[in-house]
Coordinates of C-alpha atoms in Angstrom, one line a residue:
Chain O
M1 CA -4.6 -10.5 -17.6
L2 CA -7.7 -10.7 -16.7
R3 CA -8.1 -7.6 -14.7
N4 CA -10.5 -5.4 -17.5
K5 CA -12.6 -7.9 -17.5
N6 CA -15.6 -8.5 -15.4
Y7 CA -14.5 -8.6 -11.8
T8 CA -18.1 -9.6 -10.7
L9 CA -17.6 -12.6 -13.0
V10 CA -14.4 -13.7 -11.9
L11 CA -15.7 -13.2 -8.3
L12 CA -18.9 -15.4 -9.0
S13 CA -16.9 -18.2 -11.3
S14 CA -14.2 -18.8 -8.0
L15 CA -17.4 -19.1 -5.5
G16 CA -18.8 -21.7 -7.8
V17 CA -15.2 -23.5 -7.8
L18 CA -15.5 -22.9 -3.9
I19 CA -19.3 -24.7 -3.2
L20 CA -18.0 -27.0 -6.0
I21 CA -14.8 -28.0 -3.6
F22 CA -16.5 -27.7 -0.6
L23 CA -18.9 -30.8 -1.8
W24 CA -16.4 -32.7 -3.0
S25 CA -14.5 -32.3 0.6
L26 CA -17.8 -33.5 2.1
S27 CA -18.2 -36.6 0.7
T28 CA -14.5 -37.8 0.7
G29 CA -13.5 -39.8 3.2
R30 CA -13.2 -43.0 4.8
Y31 CA -17.2 -43.2 5.1
D32 CA -18.7 -43.4 2.2
L33 CA -21.3 -40.4 1.6
N34 CA -21.4 -39.1 -1.9
I35 CA -22.2 -35.6 -3.7
I36 CA -25.7 -36.3 -3.7
S37 CA -26.4 -37.2 -0.4
V38 CA -24.8 -34.2 1.5
S39 CA -26.5 -32.0 -1.1
K40 CA -29.7 -34.0 0.0
L41 CA -28.6 -34.0 3.7
L42 CA -27.8 -29.8 3.5
I43 CA -31.1 -29.1 2.3
S44 CA -32.4 -31.0 4.9
K45 CA -31.1 -29.0 7.5
V46 CA -31.1 -25.7 6.1
F47 CA -35.2 -26.3 5.4
G48 CA -35.4 -28.9 9.1
T49 CA -37.0 -31.5 6.4
N50 CA -36.4 -35.1 6.8
S51 CA -33.9 -36.3 4.3
G52 CA -34.3 -39.6 4.7
I53 CA -30.7 -40.4 4.9
V54 CA -29.6 -42.8 7.6
D55 CA -28.2 -40.9 11.0
K56 CA -25.0 -41.8 10.5
S57 CA -24.3 -40.3 7.7
S58 CA -25.5 -37.4 9.2
A59 CA -23.8 -37.3 12.4
I60 CA -20.5 -37.5 9.9
L61 CA -21.3 -35.0 7.9
F62 CA -22.0 -32.2 10.6
K63 CA -20.5 -33.7 13.4
L64 CA -16.9 -34.3 11.6
R65 CA -16.6 -33.1 7.9
L66 CA -18.9 -29.8 7.9
P67 CA -16.3 -28.7 11.3
R68 CA -13.7 -29.4 9.8
A69 CA -14.7 -27.7 6.1
L70 CA -15.8 -25.1 7.4
A71 CA -13.0 -24.4 9.7
A72 CA -10.2 -25.0 6.7
L73 CA -12.4 -22.2 4.3
F74 CA -12.3 -19.6 7.4
V75 CA -8.7 -20.7 7.8
G76 CA -7.3 -20.1 4.4
A77 CA -9.6 -17.5 3.8
A78 CA -8.1 -15.3 6.6
L79 CA -4.7 -16.4 6.2
A80 CA -4.3 -15.1 2.4
M81 CA -6.4 -12.2 3.1
S82 CA -4.0 -10.9 6.0
G83 CA -1.5 -11.5 3.6
A84 CA -2.6 -9.4 1.2
S85 CA -3.1 -6.6 3.9
Y86 CA 0.3 -7.2 5.3
Q87 CA 1.0 -6.5 1.4
G88 CA -0.4 -4.3 0.8
V89 CA 0.5 -2.0 4.3
F90 CA 4.4 -2.8 4.0
K91 CA 4.0 -2.0 0.3
N92 CA 6.1 -5.0 -0.1
P93 CA 4.8 -8.0 -2.4
L94 CA 7.1 -10.1 -0.3
V95 CA 5.7 -10.1 3.4
S96 CA 3.3 -12.4 4.3
P97 CA 2.0 -14.0 7.8
D98 CA 4.8 -16.1 8.3
M99 CA 7.4 -13.9 7.0
L100 CA 6.9 -10.8 9.4
G101 CA 7.2 -14.0 11.9
V102 CA 3.5 -13.2 12.9
S103 CA 2.5 -16.8 12.7
S104 CA 5.6 -17.7 14.6
G105 CA 5.1 -15.2 17.0
A106 CA 1.2 -16.4 17.4
A107 CA 2.9 -19.7 17.5
V108 CA 5.2 -19.0 20.4
G109 CA 2.1 -17.6 22.3
A110 CA -0.1 -20.1 22.1
G111 CA 3.2 -22.7 23.1
I112 CA 3.2 -21.1 26.3
A113 CA -0.3 -20.9 26.4
I114 CA -0.7 -24.8 25.8
L115 CA 1.8 -25.1 27.9
L116 CA 0.4 -23.2 31.2
N117 CA -2.7 -25.2 30.5
F118 CA -4.8 -22.3 29.4
N119 CA -8.3 -22.7 28.3
V120 CA -9.3 -22.5 24.0
L121 CA -9.6 -18.5 24.8
G122 CA -6.6 -18.3 26.6
V123 CA -4.5 -19.9 23.6
Q124 CA -6.6 -17.8 21.2
V125 CA -5.4 -14.4 23.5
A126 CA -1.5 -15.4 24.0
S127 CA -1.3 -16.3 20.6
F128 CA -2.9 -12.9 18.8
L129 CA -0.6 -11.1 21.2
G130 CA 2.2 -13.3 19.9
G131 CA 1.6 -12.4 16.5
I132 CA 1.5 -8.5 17.7
I133 CA 4.5 -8.4 19.1
A134 CA 6.7 -10.2 16.5
V135 CA 4.6 -7.9 14.1
M136 CA 5.8 -4.8 16.0
I137 CA 9.2 -6.0 16.5
T138 CA 9.7 -6.7 12.9
S139 CA 8.5 -3.3 11.6
Y140 CA 10.5 -1.5 14.4
I141 CA 13.8 -3.2 13.6
P142 CA 14.0 -0.7 10.2
K143 CA 13.8 1.9 11.9
L144 CA 16.0 0.8 14.7
L145 CA 18.8 0.7 12.1
R146 CA 17.5 3.8 10.4
F147 CA 17.3 2.2 7.3
S148 CA 13.9 1.6 6.2
S149 CA 13.5 -0.7 2.7
D150 CA 11.3 -3.8 1.7
L151 CA 14.8 -5.7 2.4
I152 CA 15.4 -5.1 5.3
L153 CA 11.9 -5.4 6.6
V154 CA 11.8 -9.1 5.3
L155 CA 15.1 -9.8 6.9
S156 CA 13.6 -8.4 10.3
G157 CA 11.4 -10.3 9.6
I158 CA 14.2 -13.4 9.5
I159 CA 15.1 -11.9 12.7
V160 CA 12.4 -12.7 14.4
S161 CA 11.3 -15.8 13.3
G162 CA 14.5 -16.9 14.4
I163 CA 14.3 -15.7 18.2
T164 CA 10.8 -16.9 17.8
T165 CA 11.8 -20.5 16.5
S166 CA 14.7 -20.7 19.7
F167 CA 11.3 -19.7 21.8
M168 CA 9.4 -22.7 20.6
G169 CA 12.5 -25.0 21.1
L170 CA 12.4 -23.7 24.3
I171 CA 9.1 -24.4 25.0
K172 CA 9.3 -27.8 23.6
Y173 CA 12.4 -28.5 25.8
M174 CA 10.1 -27.1 28.7
A175 CA 6.8 -29.0 27.8
D176 CA 5.5 -32.5 28.9
S177 CA 6.7 -35.0 27.0
E178 CA 4.1 -37.5 27.0
T179 CA 1.0 -34.8 27.2
Q180 CA 2.0 -31.3 26.1
L181 CA 4.7 -31.9 23.5
P182 CA 3.0 -33.8 21.1
E183 CA 0.2 -31.5 20.9
I184 CA 2.6 -28.4 20.4
V185 CA 5.1 -30.9 17.6
Y186 CA 1.6 -31.6 15.9
W187 CA -0.4 -28.3 16.5
Q188 CA 2.9 -26.7 15.0
M189 CA 3.3 -28.4 11.8
G190 CA -0.8 -27.5 10.7
S191 CA -3.7 -29.2 11.5
L192 CA -7.3 -29.0 11.2
A193 CA -8.1 -32.6 12.7
K194 CA -8.6 -31.6 16.1
V195 CA -11.1 -28.8 15.0
S196 CA -14.6 -29.2 16.8
I197 CA -17.9 -27.4 15.9
D198 CA -16.9 -25.3 19.6
N199 CA -13.8 -23.8 18.0
L200 CA -16.0 -22.6 15.4
Y201 CA -18.5 -20.6 17.3
F202 CA -15.1 -18.9 18.1
L203 CA -13.2 -18.3 14.8
V204 CA -15.9 -17.9 12.4
P205 CA -17.1 -14.8 13.8
V206 CA -13.7 -13.4 14.6
I207 CA -12.9 -13.9 11.1
I208 CA -15.8 -12.6 9.5
I209 CA -15.7 -9.4 12.2
F210 CA -12.2 -8.5 11.1
S211 CA -12.1 -9.1 7.4
S212 CA -15.4 -6.7 7.3
I213 CA -13.2 -4.2 8.7
L214 CA -10.3 -5.1 5.8
I215 CA -12.6 -5.4 3.6
M216 CA -14.2 -2.0 4.2
L217 CA -10.8 -0.1 4.8
S218 CA -9.0 -2.0 1.0
W219 CA -9.5 1.2 -0.7
K220 CA -7.1 3.2 2.0
I221 CA -5.4 0.1 1.4
N222 CA -4.4 1.2 -1.7
I223 CA -3.6 4.7 -0.9
L224 CA -1.1 3.3 1.7
S225 CA 0.7 1.3 -0.7
L226 CA 1.6 3.8 -2.1
G227 CA 4.0 5.0 0.9
D228 CA 3.6 7.2 3.6
K229 CA 4.4 10.4 2.3
E230 CA 1.9 10.1 -0.6
A231 CA -0.8 9.1 1.3
S232 CA -0.5 11.7 4.1
S233 CA -0.7 14.3 0.9
L234 CA -4.1 12.6 0.5
G235 CA -5.1 13.2 3.9
I236 CA -4.5 10.0 4.8
N237 CA -4.3 9.3 8.6
T238 CA -1.5 7.0 7.9
K239 CA -0.5 5.6 12.0
V240 CA -4.5 5.1 12.4
F241 CA -4.9 3.6 8.8
K242 CA -1.9 1.5 9.6
I243 CA -2.4 0.3 13.0
I244 CA -6.4 -0.6 12.2
I245 CA -5.3 -2.7 9.1
I246 CA -2.1 -4.9 10.9
I247 CA -4.3 -5.1 13.9
S248 CA -6.6 -6.9 12.2
S249 CA -4.6 -8.4 9.8
T250 CA -3.0 -10.2 13.3
F251 CA -6.2 -10.9 14.5
L252 CA -7.0 -12.7 11.4
T253 CA -3.3 -14.9 11.6
A254 CA -3.6 -14.7 15.3
S255 CA -7.4 -16.9 15.2
S256 CA -5.7 -19.2 12.3
V257 CA -2.9 -20.0 14.4
C258 CA -4.5 -20.9 17.3
I259 CA -7.0 -23.0 15.5
A260 CA -4.7 -24.6 12.4
G261 CA -1.2 -24.2 13.8
T262 CA 1.2 -22.5 11.7
I263 CA 0.4 -23.1 8.2
G264 CA 2.9 -21.4 5.6
W265 CA 2.5 -19.9 2.2
I266 CA -1.2 -19.3 1.9
G267 CA -0.5 -15.5 2.9
L268 CA 2.4 -15.3 0.1
V269 CA 1.0 -17.4 -3.0
I270 CA -3.1 -16.7 -3.1
P271 CA -2.7 -12.7 -2.4
H272 CA -0.1 -12.9 -5.0
F273 CA -2.4 -15.1 -7.8
C274 CA -5.1 -13.2 -7.8
R275 CA -3.2 -10.1 -7.9
I276 CA -2.4 -11.4 -11.4
L277 CA -6.2 -12.0 -12.0
I278 CA -7.3 -9.2 -11.2
G279 CA -4.7 -6.2 -10.4
P280 CA -3.7 -4.7 -7.7
D281 CA -6.7 -2.8 -6.1
N282 CA -7.3 -4.1 -2.7
S283 CA -11.3 -3.1 -3.0
K284 CA -11.1 -6.2 -5.5
L285 CA -8.0 -8.1 -4.0
L286 CA -9.3 -8.8 -0.6
P287 CA -12.3 -10.2 -1.3
L288 CA -10.9 -12.1 -3.8
S289 CA -8.2 -13.5 -1.6
F290 CA -10.6 -14.6 1.1
I291 CA -12.3 -17.0 -1.8
F292 CA -9.5 -18.2 -3.1
G293 CA -8.1 -18.5 0.3
G294 CA -10.1 -20.5 2.0
S295 CA -10.9 -23.1 -1.6
F296 CA -6.9 -23.3 -1.5
L297 CA -6.9 -24.4 2.0
L298 CA -10.3 -26.5 1.4
L299 CA -8.4 -28.8 -1.5
I300 CA -5.1 -28.9 0.7
D301 CA -6.9 -30.1 4.1
T302 CA -9.3 -33.0 1.9
L303 CA -6.4 -34.0 0.2
S304 CA -4.0 -34.3 3.4
R305 CA -6.6 -36.4 5.0
S306 CA -7.6 -38.9 1.5
I307 CA -4.4 -39.5 -0.1
S308 CA -3.0 -41.4 2.2
S309 CA -3.9 -43.9 4.9
T310 CA -3.0 -41.7 7.6
E311 CA -3.1 -38.1 7.9
L312 CA -0.7 -35.4 7.0
P313 CA 0.0 -32.5 8.4
I314 CA -1.4 -29.5 6.5
T315 CA 2.3 -27.7 5.9
I316 CA 3.7 -30.4 4.1
L317 CA 1.0 -30.0 1.5
T318 CA 1.4 -26.1 1.3
G319 CA 4.9 -26.1 1.1
L320 CA 4.8 -28.8 -1.5
V321 CA 2.0 -27.0 -3.4
G322 CA 2.4 -23.4 -2.7
A323 CA 6.3 -22.9 -3.0
P324 CA 6.5 -24.8 -7.3
F325 CA 3.5 -22.5 -7.6
Y326 CA 5.0 -19.0 -6.4
L327 CA 8.5 -20.0 -8.5
Y328 CA 5.8 -20.3 -11.5
L329 CA 4.3 -17.1 -10.2
L330 CA 7.8 -15.3 -9.9
Y331 CA 8.7 -16.6 -13.1
K332 CA 5.9 -14.9 -14.6
Q333 CA 6.2 -12.0 -13.2
R334 CA 9.7 -11.3 -13.6
M335 CA 8.9 -8.2 -15.6
N336 CA 7.1 -6.7 -12.9
I337 CA 9.2 -7.4 -9.8
K338 CA 11.8 -4.8 -9.2
Chain P
M1 CA -7.0 31.7 -1.5
K2 CA -4.1 33.3 0.0
L3 CA -0.4 31.2 0.9
T4 CA 1.5 33.1 3.3
V5 CA 5.3 31.7 4.8
K6 CA 6.4 33.2 7.6
N7 CA 9.7 32.8 9.2
L8 CA 9.9 29.4 8.2
A9 CA 13.1 27.3 9.2
F10 CA 13.9 24.0 9.5
S11 CA 16.1 21.4 10.9
Y12 CA 16.6 17.7 11.0
D13 CA 19.3 17.2 14.3
N14 CA 17.6 20.7 16.0
K15 CA 21.1 21.8 15.7
N16 CA 22.2 23.1 11.6
N17 CA 18.9 24.7 10.0
I18 CA 18.7 23.0 6.5
F19 CA 17.1 26.8 5.6
E20 CA 16.0 29.5 7.8
N21 CA 14.0 32.7 7.5
I22 CA 11.8 31.9 4.3
N23 CA 8.8 34.7 4.0
F24 CA 6.8 35.0 1.3
T25 CA 3.2 35.0 0.2
L26 CA 1.3 33.6 -2.9
N27 CA -2.2 34.6 -4.0
K28 CA -4.3 32.8 -7.1
G29 CA -2.7 32.4 -10.4
D30 CA 0.4 32.5 -8.6
V31 CA 3.5 30.7 -9.7
L32 CA 6.4 30.1 -7.4
G33 CA 9.9 28.2 -8.8
I34 CA 12.4 27.6 -6.1
L35 CA 16.0 27.0 -7.7
G36 CA 18.8 25.1 -6.1
P37 CA 21.1 23.0 -6.5
N38 CA 21.0 19.6 -5.2
G39 CA 21.0 18.8 -1.9
T40 CA 20.0 22.6 -0.3
G41 CA 16.3 21.9 0.7
K42 CA 14.5 22.1 -2.0
S43 CA 12.0 18.7 -1.5
T44 CA 12.5 19.4 2.5
L45 CA 11.1 22.7 1.5
L46 CA 8.1 21.5 0.0
N47 CA 8.0 18.5 2.5
C48 CA 7.2 21.4 5.3
I49 CA 5.1 23.7 3.1
S50 CA 2.6 20.3 2.6
S51 CA 2.9 19.6 6.2
Y52 CA 4.2 16.3 5.8
L53 CA 7.5 17.9 8.0
K54 CA 6.9 19.9 10.7
P55 CA 8.9 23.1 11.1
K56 CA 11.4 24.2 13.6
T57 CA 9.9 27.5 13.7
G58 CA 7.9 29.5 11.7
E59 CA 3.9 29.4 10.0
I60 CA 2.8 28.7 7.0
I61 CA -0.7 30.3 6.8
L62 CA -3.6 29.5 4.0
D63 CA -6.6 32.3 4.2
G64 CA -5.6 33.3 7.8
V65 CA -5.4 29.3 9.3
N66 CA -2.4 28.2 10.4
I67 CA -1.7 25.0 8.2
E68 CA -1.2 23.5 12.0
D69 CA -4.7 24.1 12.9
I70 CA -6.4 22.1 9.6
P71 CA -7.1 18.2 10.0
A72 CA -5.0 16.5 7.1
R73 CA -8.4 15.0 4.8
E74 CA -9.1 18.9 5.2
L75 CA -5.7 20.2 4.0
A76 CA -5.7 17.1 0.9
K77 CA -8.8 19.4 -0.5
K78 CA -6.2 22.5 -0.3
I79 CA -2.9 21.4 -1.6
G80 CA -2.1 19.1 -3.6
Y81 CA 1.3 17.5 -3.8
V82 CA 2.5 15.5 -6.6
Q83 CA 6.3 14.0 -6.1
Q84 CA 9.3 13.2 -8.0
I85 CA 8.2 10.1 -10.0
T86 CA 8.4 7.4 -8.3
S87 CA 7.2 4.2 -9.6
P88 CA 4.4 2.6 -7.3
T89 CA 4.8 -1.1 -5.4
Y90 CA 1.4 -2.6 -6.7
D91 CA 0.9 -2.5 -11.1
F92 CA -2.0 0.3 -10.8
T93 CA -3.4 1.0 -14.3
V94 CA -3.3 4.7 -15.1
R95 CA -6.9 5.1 -14.1
E96 CA -6.8 3.5 -10.5
Y97 CA -3.7 6.4 -10.2
V98 CA -5.9 8.8 -10.8
M99 CA -8.3 7.9 -9.1
M100 CA -6.7 8.1 -5.8
G101 CA -6.7 11.7 -6.3
R102 CA -10.5 11.3 -4.6
T103 CA -9.1 10.0 -1.7
P104 CA -10.0 13.7 0.9
Y105 CA -12.8 13.6 -0.1
L106 CA -14.5 9.6 0.8
N107 CA -15.1 9.0 4.5
F108 CA -13.5 6.4 6.5
Y109 CA -14.2 3.4 4.4
E110 CA -15.9 4.5 1.4
R111 CA -15.4 3.7 -2.4
P112 CA -15.5 6.6 -5.2
G113 CA -18.6 6.8 -6.4
K114 CA -20.0 7.6 -9.8
K115 CA -19.3 11.5 -9.3
D116 CA -16.0 10.1 -9.0
K117 CA -15.5 8.5 -11.8
E118 CA -17.1 11.5 -13.5
L119 CA -14.5 13.7 -12.6
V120 CA -11.3 11.2 -13.3
D121 CA -12.8 10.7 -17.2
E122 CA -12.3 14.7 -17.1
A123 CA -9.1 14.9 -15.7
I124 CA -8.3 12.3 -18.1
S125 CA -9.6 13.9 -20.8
I126 CA -8.5 17.4 -20.0
F127 CA -4.3 15.5 -20.4
G128 CA -5.4 13.6 -23.5
I129 CA -4.4 10.3 -21.5
E130 CA -7.6 8.5 -22.6
N131 CA -5.4 6.1 -25.0
I132 CA -3.1 4.5 -21.5
E133 CA -6.1 5.1 -19.0
N134 CA -6.2 0.7 -19.0
K135 CA -2.5 0.6 -19.1
S136 CA -0.1 -0.4 -16.3
Y137 CA 1.1 3.1 -14.7
R138 CA 4.7 1.4 -14.5
Q139 CA 4.9 1.1 -17.7
I140 CA 4.0 4.1 -19.5
S141 CA 6.7 6.9 -20.2
G142 CA 7.9 9.5 -18.0
G143 CA 6.0 12.5 -19.9
E144 CA 2.9 10.3 -19.5
M145 CA 3.7 9.1 -15.5
Q146 CA 3.8 13.3 -15.5
K147 CA 0.8 13.7 -16.5
A148 CA -1.2 10.9 -14.9
S149 CA -0.1 12.7 -11.6
M150 CA -1.1 16.1 -13.0
A151 CA -4.1 14.7 -13.7
R152 CA -4.4 12.6 -10.1
V153 CA -4.0 16.3 -8.4
L154 CA -6.2 17.9 -10.4
V155 CA -9.2 15.2 -9.6
Q156 CA -7.8 15.8 -5.5
N157 CA -9.1 19.8 -6.8
P158 CA -6.5 21.8 -4.2
D159 CA -6.3 25.3 -4.4
I160 CA -2.6 24.9 -4.1
I161 CA -0.2 22.3 -6.0
I162 CA 3.3 21.5 -5.2
L163 CA 5.0 19.9 -7.9
D164 CA 9.0 18.6 -6.7
E165 CA 11.2 19.0 -10.0
P166 CA 8.4 18.1 -12.2
T167 CA 10.5 18.3 -15.5
N168 CA 12.8 15.8 -14.0
H169 CA 13.8 12.9 -16.5
L170 CA 11.8 13.5 -19.4
D171 CA 12.8 14.5 -22.6
F172 CA 13.4 17.4 -24.0
G173 CA 9.9 18.0 -25.7
S174 CA 8.2 16.6 -22.8
Q175 CA 9.8 18.8 -20.3
F176 CA 8.3 22.2 -22.1
K177 CA 4.8 20.2 -22.5
T178 CA 4.9 20.4 -18.6
L179 CA 6.2 23.7 -18.2
E180 CA 2.6 24.7 -20.3
I181 CA 0.8 22.6 -18.3
I182 CA 1.6 24.3 -15.3
H183 CA 1.0 27.6 -17.1
N184 CA -2.3 26.9 -18.0
L185 CA -3.3 25.5 -14.3
S186 CA -2.0 28.6 -12.9
K187 CA -4.7 30.6 -15.2
K188 CA -7.3 28.6 -14.4
G189 CA -6.5 29.9 -10.4
F190 CA -4.5 27.1 -9.1
I191 CA -1.3 28.9 -6.8
I192 CA 1.7 26.5 -8.1
I193 CA 5.1 26.2 -6.5
Y194 CA 8.0 24.0 -7.7
T195 CA 11.1 23.0 -8.0
T196 CA 13.5 23.2 -10.8
H197 CA 17.2 22.8 -12.2
N198 CA 16.7 24.6 -14.9
P199 CA 16.9 28.8 -14.7
D200 CA 15.4 29.1 -18.2
H201 CA 12.0 27.0 -16.8
I202 CA 11.8 30.3 -14.6
F203 CA 12.1 32.6 -17.2
M204 CA 9.5 31.0 -19.3
L205 CA 7.0 30.9 -16.5
E206 CA 7.4 34.5 -15.3
N207 CA 6.0 35.2 -12.0
Y208 CA 8.4 34.8 -9.0
V209 CA 11.6 32.6 -8.3
A210 CA 12.9 31.8 -4.9
I211 CA 16.7 31.0 -4.5
L212 CA 17.7 28.6 -2.2
N213 CA 21.1 28.3 -1.2
K214 CA 23.2 27.5 1.4
S215 CA 20.7 27.7 4.1
K216 CA 19.7 31.3 2.7
F217 CA 16.5 31.9 1.1
S218 CA 16.0 34.8 -1.2
F219 CA 12.2 35.2 -3.3
G220 CA 11.4 38.1 -6.1
S221 CA 10.9 38.5 -9.4
P222 CA 12.9 36.2 -12.0
Q223 CA 14.3 39.7 -13.3
D224 CA 15.9 40.7 -9.6
L225 CA 17.2 37.6 -8.8
I226 CA 18.7 35.5 -11.1
S227 CA 21.6 37.4 -12.5
E228 CA 25.1 35.9 -14.0
N229 CA 26.8 36.1 -10.5
S230 CA 23.9 34.8 -8.5
L231 CA 24.1 31.5 -10.8
K232 CA 27.8 31.4 -10.8
D233 CA 27.0 31.4 -6.9
L234 CA 24.3 28.8 -7.6
Y235 CA 25.6 26.0 -9.9
D236 CA 29.8 27.7 -9.6
I237 CA 29.5 27.8 -13.7
N238 CA 29.9 30.7 -15.6
I239 CA 26.2 31.1 -17.3
K240 CA 25.7 34.1 -20.0
L241 CA 22.6 35.4 -19.9
T242 CA 20.7 37.1 -22.9
Y243 CA 18.1 38.7 -23.7
S244 CA 16.2 37.6 -26.7
K245 CA 13.9 40.4 -28.3
E246 CA 12.1 37.1 -30.3
L247 CA 11.3 35.8 -27.1
N248 CA 10.9 38.9 -24.9
R249 CA 12.4 37.3 -21.9
F250 CA 15.8 36.5 -21.0
T251 CA 17.9 32.9 -21.7
C252 CA 20.3 31.3 -20.4
G253 CA 24.2 30.1 -22.6
Y254 CA 26.1 28.0 -21.3
E255 CA 30.1 28.7 -22.2
N256 CA 32.3 26.3 -23.8
I257 CA 33.6 23.9 -21.9
Q258 CA 37.4 24.8 -21.5
N259 CA 35.8 28.3 -20.1
L260 CA 33.3 26.8 -17.8
K261 CA 34.8 27.8 -14.6

């Protein structure tokens, strides 16, 4: 375990890896654009100088690849960070935005909004409401049964996901098969293909605001992960902190879902991986999950648009990479999981 | 520091009281050991005193102020609660775990600073757990966990320390080492309230005892409250109390198996 080694070193090297993946992603695609040209274009954009590179390259980089790469980075970061926060607050390493029903709830909200022809903001708000309702139902079921355990919480998530899947079916059934249905289906499988620079104006500030809130409260997430009784005895108002953290995480998930659809596995696997690297202290775990989540989705998205002649939905690759990787992590950690 | 518990009663269903008419006062340096069979509400009583559970009636007063009127963070600077040993979900190191005791002193978004780290160093050295400070809290022994929990409550720096069955799951030697820690903490001026299943522990630590049995509560000195009859009533077995001149206190002797009942 690296946890006792220098956290700053781990953080800086993961940032280095992120930058490399970012540059690689920007230079990958049908139109030939190498890393050097990409770097030159980026530098000239930042300093307002002339790069001497043809306008077509510049247009492809700044209108297509950069928005998409930034979206992948922030969506992946948001999903991983919300996953890490949910796992802390629910004191359960098995929960993730998808398992708590948040993603599918947000998908239902967004689906309804698409059905009703809402604009981007409307879709975003609807998907947030869907997500928050889903997580409220999931966390209320154990209380309703008066039987609170890690397992019941996960099972409640399965129940809620089951219901939302039915709702999603209903929405697809009611959708216009020519226009709305393909949009809903494609988007449900997770894709960043339609991301434009306009989406980023909305996505990036929301993710930065709520990630900052979570990082500010990361020490409190450690305390909450000890359970309500211990947290209360340490002077924490558990209800207030839980509400702030769950709402922030749900905002992160919902804004990701409405931009990129439902993308599985990142919220579950990345926090696990980072915990192996630097331990469970959330004040280190959250920033690292942000960087790793961003790098991972950027990598996956670049692969999804480059390994075959047609673009693959992201969930296909996150599942293919995430599930076996999670199996490996469980194998590595089997002694630590009760 | 003075803790007064007045007419305390608690009920989970608002009908049957788990306990009622609980009255006692403790001053600086006092130790109160609570005896009672399993399921009698000892932990519930501790949860009420620590304000985790709201009593049905009665009040708990700290230096003239009802604890209900003290904000949670301020209360955590006055009352430290070491619960029964449980394993945290995540693999925190002993040091990280001890550091959590500083939580009441940190603002909404604050993280532990240099001063907190120094206090943690000090507590870790008081309990002699430097060798395990970077080990996972979940992978140390029961006795070490108890020491780490005590170090955590020490950095919390409360006036009152509540311990729920601190000797539970500990080997024979560690049980007495824990009692020694409790004794030393009381000498430093902490008010200590703990629960135990062993009357000998009460005799060793002297001071006060409370017996909680079938919702009845009695409070007094061990000599007044612990008798062969009261132990028979509590545990439904025959226990011989013998005064040891060498130890200068009573000890419990257990009948042979045939004569236990």
